[in-house]
mmCIF file of C-alpha atoms in Angstrom:
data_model
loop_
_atom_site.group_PDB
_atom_site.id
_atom_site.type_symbol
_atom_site.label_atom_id
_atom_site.label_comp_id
_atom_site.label_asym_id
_atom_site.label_seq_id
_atom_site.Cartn_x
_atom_site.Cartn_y
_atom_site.Cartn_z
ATOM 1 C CA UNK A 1 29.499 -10.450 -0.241
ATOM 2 C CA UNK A 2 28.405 -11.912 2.942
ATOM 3 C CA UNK A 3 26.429 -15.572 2.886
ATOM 4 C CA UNK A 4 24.204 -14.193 5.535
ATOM 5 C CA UNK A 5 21.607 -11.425 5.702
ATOM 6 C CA UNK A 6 19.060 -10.615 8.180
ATOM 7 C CA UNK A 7 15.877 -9.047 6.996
ATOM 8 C CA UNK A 8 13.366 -7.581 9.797
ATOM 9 C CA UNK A 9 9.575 -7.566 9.230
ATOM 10 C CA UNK A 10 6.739 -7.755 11.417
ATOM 11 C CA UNK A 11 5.171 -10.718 12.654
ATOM 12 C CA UNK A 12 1.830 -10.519 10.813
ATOM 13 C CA UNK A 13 0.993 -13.354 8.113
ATOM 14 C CA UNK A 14 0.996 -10.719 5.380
ATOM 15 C CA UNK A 15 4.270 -9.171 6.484
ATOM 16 C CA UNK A 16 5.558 -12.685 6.657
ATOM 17 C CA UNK A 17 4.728 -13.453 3.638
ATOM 18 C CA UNK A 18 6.442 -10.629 1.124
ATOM 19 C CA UNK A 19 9.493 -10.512 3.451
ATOM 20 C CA UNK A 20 9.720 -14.217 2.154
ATOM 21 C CA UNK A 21 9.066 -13.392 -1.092
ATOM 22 C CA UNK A 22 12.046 -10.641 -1.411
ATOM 23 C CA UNK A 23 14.368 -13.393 0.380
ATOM 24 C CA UNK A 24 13.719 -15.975 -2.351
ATOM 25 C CA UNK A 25 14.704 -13.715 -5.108
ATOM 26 C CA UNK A 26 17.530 -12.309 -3.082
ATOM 27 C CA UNK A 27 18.599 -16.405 -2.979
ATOM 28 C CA UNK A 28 17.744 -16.412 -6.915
ATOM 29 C CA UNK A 29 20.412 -13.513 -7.648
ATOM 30 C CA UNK A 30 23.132 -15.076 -4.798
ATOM 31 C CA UNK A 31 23.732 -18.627 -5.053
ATOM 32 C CA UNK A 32 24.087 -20.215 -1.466
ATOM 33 C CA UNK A 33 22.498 -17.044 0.400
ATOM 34 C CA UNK A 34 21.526 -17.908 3.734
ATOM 35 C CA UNK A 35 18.836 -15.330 4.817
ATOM 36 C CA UNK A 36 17.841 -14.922 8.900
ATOM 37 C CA UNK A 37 14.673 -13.570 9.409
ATOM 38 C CA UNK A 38 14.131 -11.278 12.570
ATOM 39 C CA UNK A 39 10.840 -10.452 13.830
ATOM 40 C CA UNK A 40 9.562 -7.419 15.985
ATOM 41 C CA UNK A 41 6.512 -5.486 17.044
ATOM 42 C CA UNK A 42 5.834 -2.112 16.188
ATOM 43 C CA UNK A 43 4.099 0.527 17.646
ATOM 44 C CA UNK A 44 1.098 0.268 15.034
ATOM 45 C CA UNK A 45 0.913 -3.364 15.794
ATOM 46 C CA UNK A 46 0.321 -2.836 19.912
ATOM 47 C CA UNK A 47 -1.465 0.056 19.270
ATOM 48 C CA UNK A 48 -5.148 -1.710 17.930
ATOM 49 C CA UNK A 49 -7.411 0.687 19.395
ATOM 50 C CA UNK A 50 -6.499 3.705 17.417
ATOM 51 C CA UNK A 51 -6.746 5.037 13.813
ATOM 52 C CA UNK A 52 -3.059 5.786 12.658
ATOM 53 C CA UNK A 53 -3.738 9.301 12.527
ATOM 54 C CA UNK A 54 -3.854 9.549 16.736
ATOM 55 C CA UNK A 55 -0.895 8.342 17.542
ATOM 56 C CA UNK A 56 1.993 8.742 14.465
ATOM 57 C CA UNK A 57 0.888 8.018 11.326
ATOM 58 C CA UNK A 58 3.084 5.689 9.061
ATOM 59 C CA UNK A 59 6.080 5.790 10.880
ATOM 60 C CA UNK A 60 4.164 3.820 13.528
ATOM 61 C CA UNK A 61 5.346 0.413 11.291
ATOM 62 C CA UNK A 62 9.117 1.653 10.919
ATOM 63 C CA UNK A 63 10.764 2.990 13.890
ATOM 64 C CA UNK A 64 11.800 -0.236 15.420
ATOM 65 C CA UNK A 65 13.292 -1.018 11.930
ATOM 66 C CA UNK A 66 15.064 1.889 11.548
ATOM 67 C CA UNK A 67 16.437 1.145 14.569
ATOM 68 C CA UNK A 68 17.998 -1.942 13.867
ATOM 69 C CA UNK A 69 19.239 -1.338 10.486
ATOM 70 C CA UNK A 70 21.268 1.638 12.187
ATOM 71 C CA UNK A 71 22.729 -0.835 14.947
ATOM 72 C CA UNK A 72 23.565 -3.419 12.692
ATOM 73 C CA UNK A 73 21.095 -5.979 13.904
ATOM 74 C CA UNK A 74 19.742 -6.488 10.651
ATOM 75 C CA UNK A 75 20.914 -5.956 7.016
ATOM 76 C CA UNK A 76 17.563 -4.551 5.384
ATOM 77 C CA UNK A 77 13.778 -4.449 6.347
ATOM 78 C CA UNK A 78 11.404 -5.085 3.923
ATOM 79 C CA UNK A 79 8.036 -2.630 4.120
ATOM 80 C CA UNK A 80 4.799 -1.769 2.235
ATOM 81 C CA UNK A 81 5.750 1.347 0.462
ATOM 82 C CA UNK A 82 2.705 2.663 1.072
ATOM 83 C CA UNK A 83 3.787 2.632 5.077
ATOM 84 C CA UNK A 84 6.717 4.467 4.858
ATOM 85 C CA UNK A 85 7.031 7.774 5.943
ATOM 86 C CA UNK A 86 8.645 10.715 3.629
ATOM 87 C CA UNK A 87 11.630 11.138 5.464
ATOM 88 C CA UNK A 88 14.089 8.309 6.695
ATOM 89 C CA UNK A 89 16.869 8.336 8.900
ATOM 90 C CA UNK A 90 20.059 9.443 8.134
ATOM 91 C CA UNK A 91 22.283 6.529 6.546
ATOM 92 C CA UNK A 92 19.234 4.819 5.397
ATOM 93 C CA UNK A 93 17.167 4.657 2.435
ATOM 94 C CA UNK A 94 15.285 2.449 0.119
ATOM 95 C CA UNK A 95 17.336 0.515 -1.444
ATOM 96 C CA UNK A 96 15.324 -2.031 -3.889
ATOM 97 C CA UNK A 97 12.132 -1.547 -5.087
ATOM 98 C CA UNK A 98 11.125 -5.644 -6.816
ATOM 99 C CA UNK A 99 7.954 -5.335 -9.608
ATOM 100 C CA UNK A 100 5.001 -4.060 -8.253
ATOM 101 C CA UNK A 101 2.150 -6.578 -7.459
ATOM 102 C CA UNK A 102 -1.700 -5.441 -8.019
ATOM 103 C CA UNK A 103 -2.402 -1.862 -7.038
ATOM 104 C CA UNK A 104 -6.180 -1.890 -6.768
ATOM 105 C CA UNK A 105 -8.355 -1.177 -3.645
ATOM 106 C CA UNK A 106 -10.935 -4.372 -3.178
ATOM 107 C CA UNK A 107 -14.153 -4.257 -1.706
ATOM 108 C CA UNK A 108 -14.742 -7.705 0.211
ATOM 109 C CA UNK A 109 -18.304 -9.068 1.265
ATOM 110 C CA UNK A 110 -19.609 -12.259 2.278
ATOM 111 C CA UNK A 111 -20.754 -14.212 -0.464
ATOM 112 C CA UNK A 112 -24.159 -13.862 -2.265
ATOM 113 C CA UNK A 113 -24.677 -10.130 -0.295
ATOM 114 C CA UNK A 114 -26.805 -7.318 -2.080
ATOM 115 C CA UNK A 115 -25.433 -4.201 -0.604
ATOM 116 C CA UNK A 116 -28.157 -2.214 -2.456
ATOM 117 C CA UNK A 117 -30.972 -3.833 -0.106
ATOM 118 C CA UNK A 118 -29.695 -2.134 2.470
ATOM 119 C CA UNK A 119 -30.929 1.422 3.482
ATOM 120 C CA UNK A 120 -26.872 1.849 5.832
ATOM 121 C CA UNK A 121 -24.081 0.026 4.166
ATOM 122 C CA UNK A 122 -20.922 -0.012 7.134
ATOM 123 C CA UNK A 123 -17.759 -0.011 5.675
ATOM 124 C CA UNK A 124 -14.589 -1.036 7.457
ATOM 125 C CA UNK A 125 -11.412 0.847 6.697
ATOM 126 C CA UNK A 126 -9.452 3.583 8.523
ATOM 127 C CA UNK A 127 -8.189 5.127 5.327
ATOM 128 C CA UNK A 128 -9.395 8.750 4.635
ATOM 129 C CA UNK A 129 -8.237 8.148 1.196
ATOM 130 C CA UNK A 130 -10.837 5.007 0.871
ATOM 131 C CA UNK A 131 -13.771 7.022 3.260
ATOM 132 C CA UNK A 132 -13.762 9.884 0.822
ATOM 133 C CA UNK A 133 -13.761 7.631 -2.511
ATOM 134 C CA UNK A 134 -16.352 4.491 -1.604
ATOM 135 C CA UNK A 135 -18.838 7.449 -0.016
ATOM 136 C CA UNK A 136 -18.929 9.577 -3.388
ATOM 137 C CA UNK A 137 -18.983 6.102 -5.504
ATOM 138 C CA UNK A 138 -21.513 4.453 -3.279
ATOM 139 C CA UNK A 139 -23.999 6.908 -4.750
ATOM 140 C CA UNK A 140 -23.483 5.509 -7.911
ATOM 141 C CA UNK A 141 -23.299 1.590 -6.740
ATOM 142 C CA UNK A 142 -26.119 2.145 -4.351
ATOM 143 C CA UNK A 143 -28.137 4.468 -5.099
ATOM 144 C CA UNK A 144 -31.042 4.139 -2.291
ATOM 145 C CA UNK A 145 -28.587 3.416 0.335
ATOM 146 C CA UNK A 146 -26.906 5.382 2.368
ATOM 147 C CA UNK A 147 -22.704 4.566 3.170
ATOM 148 C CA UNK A 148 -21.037 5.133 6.631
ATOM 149 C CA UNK A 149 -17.299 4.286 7.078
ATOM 150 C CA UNK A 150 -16.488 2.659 10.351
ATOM 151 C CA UNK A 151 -12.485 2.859 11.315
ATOM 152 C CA UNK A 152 -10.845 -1.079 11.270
ATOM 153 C CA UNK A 153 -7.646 -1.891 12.600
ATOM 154 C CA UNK A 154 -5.617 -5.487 12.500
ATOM 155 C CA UNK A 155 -3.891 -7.854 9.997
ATOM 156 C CA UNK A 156 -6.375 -8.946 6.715
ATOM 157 C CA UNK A 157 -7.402 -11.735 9.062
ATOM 158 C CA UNK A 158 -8.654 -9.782 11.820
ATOM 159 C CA UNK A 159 -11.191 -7.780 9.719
ATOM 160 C CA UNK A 160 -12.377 -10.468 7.908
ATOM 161 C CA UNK A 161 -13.232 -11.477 11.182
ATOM 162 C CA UNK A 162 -15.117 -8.476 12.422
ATOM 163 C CA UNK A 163 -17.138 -8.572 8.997
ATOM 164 C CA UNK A 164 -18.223 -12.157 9.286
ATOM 165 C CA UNK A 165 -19.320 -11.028 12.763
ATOM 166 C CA UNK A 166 -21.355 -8.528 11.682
ATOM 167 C CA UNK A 167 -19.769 -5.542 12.828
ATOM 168 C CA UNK A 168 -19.214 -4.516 9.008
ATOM 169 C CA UNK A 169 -21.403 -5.472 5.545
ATOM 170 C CA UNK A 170 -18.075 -5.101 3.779
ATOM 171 C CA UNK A 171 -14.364 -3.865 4.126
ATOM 172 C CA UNK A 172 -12.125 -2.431 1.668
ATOM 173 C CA UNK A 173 -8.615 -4.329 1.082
ATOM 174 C CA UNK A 174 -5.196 -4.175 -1.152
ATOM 175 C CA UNK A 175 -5.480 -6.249 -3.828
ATOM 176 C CA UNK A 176 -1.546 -6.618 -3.496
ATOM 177 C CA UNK A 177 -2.310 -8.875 0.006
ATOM 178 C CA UNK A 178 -4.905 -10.599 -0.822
ATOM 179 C CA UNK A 179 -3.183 -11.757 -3.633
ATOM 180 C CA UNK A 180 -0.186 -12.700 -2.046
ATOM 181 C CA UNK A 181 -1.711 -14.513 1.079
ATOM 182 C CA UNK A 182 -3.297 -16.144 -1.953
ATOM 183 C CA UNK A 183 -7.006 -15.755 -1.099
ATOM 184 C CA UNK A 184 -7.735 -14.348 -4.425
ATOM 185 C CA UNK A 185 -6.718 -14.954 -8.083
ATOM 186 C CA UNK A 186 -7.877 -12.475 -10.919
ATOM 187 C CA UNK A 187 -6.429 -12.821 -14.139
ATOM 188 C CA UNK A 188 -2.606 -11.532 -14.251
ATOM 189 C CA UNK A 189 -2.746 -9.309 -17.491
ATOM 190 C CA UNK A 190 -6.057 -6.846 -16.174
ATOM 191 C CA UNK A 191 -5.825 -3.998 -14.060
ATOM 192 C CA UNK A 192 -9.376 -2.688 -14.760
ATOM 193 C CA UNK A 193 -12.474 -3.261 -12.607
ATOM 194 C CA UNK A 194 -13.446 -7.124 -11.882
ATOM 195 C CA UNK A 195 -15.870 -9.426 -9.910
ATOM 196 C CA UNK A 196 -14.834 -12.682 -8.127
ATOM 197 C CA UNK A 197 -16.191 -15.244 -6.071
ATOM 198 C CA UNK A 198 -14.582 -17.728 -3.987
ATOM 199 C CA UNK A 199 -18.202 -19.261 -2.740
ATOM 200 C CA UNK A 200 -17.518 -17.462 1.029
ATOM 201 C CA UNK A 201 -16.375 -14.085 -0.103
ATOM 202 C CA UNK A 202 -17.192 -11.866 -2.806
ATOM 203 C CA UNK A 203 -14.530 -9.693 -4.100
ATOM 204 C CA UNK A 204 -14.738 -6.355 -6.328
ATOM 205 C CA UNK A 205 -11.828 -5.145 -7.528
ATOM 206 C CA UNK A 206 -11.833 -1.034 -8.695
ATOM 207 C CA UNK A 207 -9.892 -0.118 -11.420
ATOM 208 C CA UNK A 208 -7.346 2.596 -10.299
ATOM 209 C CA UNK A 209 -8.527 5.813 -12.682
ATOM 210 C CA UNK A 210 -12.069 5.252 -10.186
ATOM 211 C CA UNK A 211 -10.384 4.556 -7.372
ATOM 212 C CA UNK A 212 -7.201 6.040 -7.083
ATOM 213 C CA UNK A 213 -4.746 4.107 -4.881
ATOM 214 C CA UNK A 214 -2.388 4.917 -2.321
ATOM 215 C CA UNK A 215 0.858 6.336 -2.997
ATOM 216 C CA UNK A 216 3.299 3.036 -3.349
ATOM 217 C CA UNK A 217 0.570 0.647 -2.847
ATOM 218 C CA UNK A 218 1.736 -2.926 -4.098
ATOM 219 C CA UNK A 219 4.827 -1.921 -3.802
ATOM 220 C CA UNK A 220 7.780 -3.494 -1.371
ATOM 221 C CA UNK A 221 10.450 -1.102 -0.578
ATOM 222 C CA UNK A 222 13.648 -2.944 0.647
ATOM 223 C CA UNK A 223 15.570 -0.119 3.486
ATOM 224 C CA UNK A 224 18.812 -0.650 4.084
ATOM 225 C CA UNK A 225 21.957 1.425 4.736
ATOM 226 C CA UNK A 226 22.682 3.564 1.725
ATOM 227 C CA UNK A 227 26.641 3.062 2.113
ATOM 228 C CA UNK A 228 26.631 -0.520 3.543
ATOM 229 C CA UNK A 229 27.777 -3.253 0.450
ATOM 230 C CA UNK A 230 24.858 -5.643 0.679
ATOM 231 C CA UNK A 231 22.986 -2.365 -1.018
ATOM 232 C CA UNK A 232 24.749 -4.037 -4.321
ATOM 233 C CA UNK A 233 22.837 -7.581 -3.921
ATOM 234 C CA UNK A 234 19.753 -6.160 -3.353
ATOM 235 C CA UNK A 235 19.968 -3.460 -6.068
ATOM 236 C CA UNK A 236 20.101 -6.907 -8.622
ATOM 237 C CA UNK A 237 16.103 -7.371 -7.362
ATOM 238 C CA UNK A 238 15.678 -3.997 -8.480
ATOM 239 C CA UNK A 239 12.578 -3.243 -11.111
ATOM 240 C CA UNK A 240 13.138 -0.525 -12.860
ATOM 241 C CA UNK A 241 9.647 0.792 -13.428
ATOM 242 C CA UNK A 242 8.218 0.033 -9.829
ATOM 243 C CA UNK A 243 11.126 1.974 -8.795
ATOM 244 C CA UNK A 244 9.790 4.611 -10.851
ATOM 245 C CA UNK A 245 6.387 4.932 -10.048
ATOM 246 C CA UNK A 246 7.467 4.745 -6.391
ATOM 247 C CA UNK A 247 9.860 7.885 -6.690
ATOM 248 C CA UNK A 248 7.177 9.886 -8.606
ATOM 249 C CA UNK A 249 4.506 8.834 -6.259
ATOM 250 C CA UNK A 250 6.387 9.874 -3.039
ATOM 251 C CA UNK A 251 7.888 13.238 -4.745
ATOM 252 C CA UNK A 252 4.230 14.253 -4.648
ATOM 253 C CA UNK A 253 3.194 13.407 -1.357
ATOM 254 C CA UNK A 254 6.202 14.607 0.115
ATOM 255 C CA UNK A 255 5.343 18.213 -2.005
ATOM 256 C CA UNK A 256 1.874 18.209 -0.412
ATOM 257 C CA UNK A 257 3.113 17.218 3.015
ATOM 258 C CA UNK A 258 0.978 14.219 3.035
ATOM 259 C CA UNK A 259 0.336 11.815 5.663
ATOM 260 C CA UNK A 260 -2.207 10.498 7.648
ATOM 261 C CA UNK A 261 -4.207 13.347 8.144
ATOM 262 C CA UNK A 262 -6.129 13.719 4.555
ATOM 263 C CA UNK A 263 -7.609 11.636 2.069
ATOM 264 C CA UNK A 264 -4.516 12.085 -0.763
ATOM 265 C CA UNK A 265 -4.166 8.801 -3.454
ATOM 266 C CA UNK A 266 -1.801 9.226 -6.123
ATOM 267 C CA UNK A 267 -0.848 6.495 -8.374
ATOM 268 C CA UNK A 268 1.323 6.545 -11.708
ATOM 269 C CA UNK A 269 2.301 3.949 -14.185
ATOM 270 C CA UNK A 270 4.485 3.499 -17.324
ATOM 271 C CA UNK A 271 2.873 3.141 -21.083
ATOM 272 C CA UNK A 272 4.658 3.146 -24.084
ATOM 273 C CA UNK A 273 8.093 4.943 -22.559
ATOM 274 C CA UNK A 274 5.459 7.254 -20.974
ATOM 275 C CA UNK A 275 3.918 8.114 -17.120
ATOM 276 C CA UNK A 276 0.500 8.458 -16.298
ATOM 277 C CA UNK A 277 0.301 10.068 -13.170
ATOM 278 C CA UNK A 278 -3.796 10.248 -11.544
ATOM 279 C CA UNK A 279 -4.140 11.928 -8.156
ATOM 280 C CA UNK A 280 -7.522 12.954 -5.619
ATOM 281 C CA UNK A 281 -7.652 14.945 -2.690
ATOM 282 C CA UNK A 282 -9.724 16.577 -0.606
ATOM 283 C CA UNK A 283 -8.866 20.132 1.277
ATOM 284 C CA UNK A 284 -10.804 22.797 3.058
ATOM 285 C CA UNK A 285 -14.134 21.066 1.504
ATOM 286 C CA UNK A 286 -13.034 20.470 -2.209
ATOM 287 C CA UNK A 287 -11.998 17.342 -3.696
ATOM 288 C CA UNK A 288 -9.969 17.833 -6.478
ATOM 289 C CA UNK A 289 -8.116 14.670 -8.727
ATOM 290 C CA UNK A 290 -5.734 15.244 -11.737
ATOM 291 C CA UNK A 291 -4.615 13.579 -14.312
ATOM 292 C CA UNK A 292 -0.942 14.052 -16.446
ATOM 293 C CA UNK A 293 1.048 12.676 -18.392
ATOM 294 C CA UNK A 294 4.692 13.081 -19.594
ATOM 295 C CA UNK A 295 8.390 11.082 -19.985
ATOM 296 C CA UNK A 296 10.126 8.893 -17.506
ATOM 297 C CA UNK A 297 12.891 11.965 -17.194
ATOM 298 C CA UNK A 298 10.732 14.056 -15.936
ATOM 299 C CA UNK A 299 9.565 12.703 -12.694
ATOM 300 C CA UNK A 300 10.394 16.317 -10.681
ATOM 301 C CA UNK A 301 8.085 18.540 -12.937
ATOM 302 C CA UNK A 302 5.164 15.688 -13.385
ATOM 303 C CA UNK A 303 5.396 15.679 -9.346
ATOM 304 C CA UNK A 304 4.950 20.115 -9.497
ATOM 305 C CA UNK A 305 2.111 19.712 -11.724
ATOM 306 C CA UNK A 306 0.509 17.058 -9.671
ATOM 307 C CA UNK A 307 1.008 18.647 -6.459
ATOM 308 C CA UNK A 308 0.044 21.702 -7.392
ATOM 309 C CA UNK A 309 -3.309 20.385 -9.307
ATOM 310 C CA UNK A 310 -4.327 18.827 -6.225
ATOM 311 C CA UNK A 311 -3.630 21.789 -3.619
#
């Protein structure tokens, strides 16, 4: 086994930050690993001006990756699952999947703010998945108020900006980044909805049968080349369940040819040697969600059912 690795990521403070995260624990499994980062720029990143869905979709964030792995320049790239597309290039594949951090979708404010005072509540995101889900709940939050979704782009930083400046009353976030650029810090052992405060920010968390999550989110997926040998050190940062979820989840986007282009969350997780799988949609006009259940071995028909469920 080689002493050295390179790992490629993107130069954002988020992207920074997990790629350092999957280096430690490749160090904890290989004494005396030296790890290189290498640093690029992707299309999505010099594209600002955009929403995904003009210009590419989720392989905006992987190309340049893909790329390198197949030149050699780098040993594995580390990605939110959620950004990769369906279908990798040849020789390549995900190759570690490490436990899945928080999955829920997190609507930030500035501190103290009463969204229901307001007759238009803006929303930042650029996800059709999010649009679709805070504009049917908002009738329920806010009842006298009317929502309108307003497309964001940049790193967690640069919205946070554009809200304090006004040009938002709130924007919807991962919980997975926000937890691990530490600016939030709800109890470990919940999943369901929550409130927090940080005195600047208020922070509500949805729980994920309300607001149903995109397909891998708070997931890393570690690509690599499928036939190179570092594929055995990184398979020891493996979690088995993450891995899992993250094969049923993209088994059912890939059946409803999803990408950019429509509002599709599907998320899945493992209770009691079973799989809850919950899924929304919206096509020609209809919004349609599911929910299954059934056994960790059968991944292929739960992904049939859900697919076809939310068609």
């Amino acid at each position: 086994m080689n002493k050295m690795i390179r790992i490629g990521t993107r130069k954002s403070a988020l992207a920074m930050v997990q790629t350092e995260l999957v280096a430690e624990t490749l160090k904890g499994v290989q004494p005396g690993l030296l790890v290189e980062t290498v640093t690029k720029v992707t299309e999505g990143d010099r594209i600002l001006n955009k929403p995904l869905l003009e210009f590419g979709g989720k392989g905006v964030f992987v190309t340049e990756f893909e790329q390198a792995l197949l030149k050699g320049e780098i040993d594995f790239a580390v990605h939110s699952a959620k950004d990769l597309p369906m279908d990798l290039e040849d020789g390549l594949g995900i190759v570690a999947v490490p436990p899945r951090e928080d999955p829920r979708d997190v609507l930030m404010t500035p501190a103290g703010t009463d969204l229901s005072a307001k007759k238009e509540i803006v929303i930042g995101t650029s996800s059709l998945r999010r649009r679709l889900q805070i504009e049917a709940l908002g009738k329920k939050l806010w009842p006298g108020s009317a929502v309108r979704c307003e497309d964001i782009r940049g790193n967690i930083q640069t919205r946070i900006r554009k809200m304090d400046e006004g040009l938002y009353d709130a924007i919807i976030l991962a919980a997975a980044g926000l937890k691990r650029m530490k600016m939030v810090n709800p109890p470990a052992d919940s999943l369901e909805e929550y409130f927090e405060t940080n005195g600047t920010y208020d922070f509500h968390y949805f729980d994920c049968e309300t607001f149903i999550p995109a397909g891998g989110q708070g997931i890393l997926a570690v690509e690599g080349r499928i036939e190179d040998r570092t594929c055995e050190l990184a398979v020891r940062i493996q979690d088995e369940e993450a891995k899992t979820c993250l094969i049923l989840e993209r088994k059912i986007l890939k059946l409803l040819e999803a990408g950019c282009h429509e509002p599709i969350g599907v998320y899945s997780r493992i209770r009691d040697e079973q799989i809850e799988v919950f899924g929304i949609n919206r096509r020609d006009g209809e919004t349609k969600r599911v929910y299954l259940t059934g056994g960790t071995g059968e991944l292929d028909l739960l992904a049939e059912r859900a697919a076809k469920g939310l068609r």
